[in-house]
Amino acid sequence: MTVQEPEEPPRGPAGLFADELIGLDPNDPETRAFAEHLTRMRGIPTASTIEGYLGGVGRFADSAIRLQGHRRLMVILVVGLLLAVAVGAAWVTLLTVWSTF
């Protein structure tokens, strides 16, 4: 009597998205990229914490890097306006502190 070893499960993306990946080669880089995309798209949003906000900023930066044309210009404009508001608020705060002394 011989003991058969169980088959090794296929390596690569599996788990939650096994149904979406049926028929795809699990070792293909495009399949892995698709599984990572599904993971990002179906990710559970984090709570309103510093880590959650920083994660949102990181996702914004990752997507902004890939943009081209007028969308990239709009991202630059939005980031520039946010920085201008932050610098303005810091300047007003600094003037208020100086005026109290």
GROMACS .gro file of C-alpha atoms in nm, residues 87-101:
model
   15
   87VAL     CA    1   0.129   7.786   0.404
   88GLY     CA    2  -0.129   8.063   0.448
   89ALA     CA    3  -0.266   7.906   0.766
   90ALA     CA    4   0.085   7.863   0.904
   91TRP     CA    5   0.164   8.228   0.822
   92VAL     CA    6  -0.152   8.357   0.996
   93THR     CA    7  -0.075   8.139   1.298
   94LEU     CA    8   0.281   8.268   1.311
   95LEU     CA    9   0.164   8.631   1.292
   96THR     CA   10  -0.089   8.568   1.568
   97VAL     CA   11   0.179   8.418   1.793
   98TRP     CA   12   0.415   8.711   1.726
   99SER     CA   13   0.143   8.969   1.793
  100THR     CA   14   0.060   8.821   2.134
  101PHE     CA   15   0.413   8.883   2.263
   0.00000   0.00000   0.00000
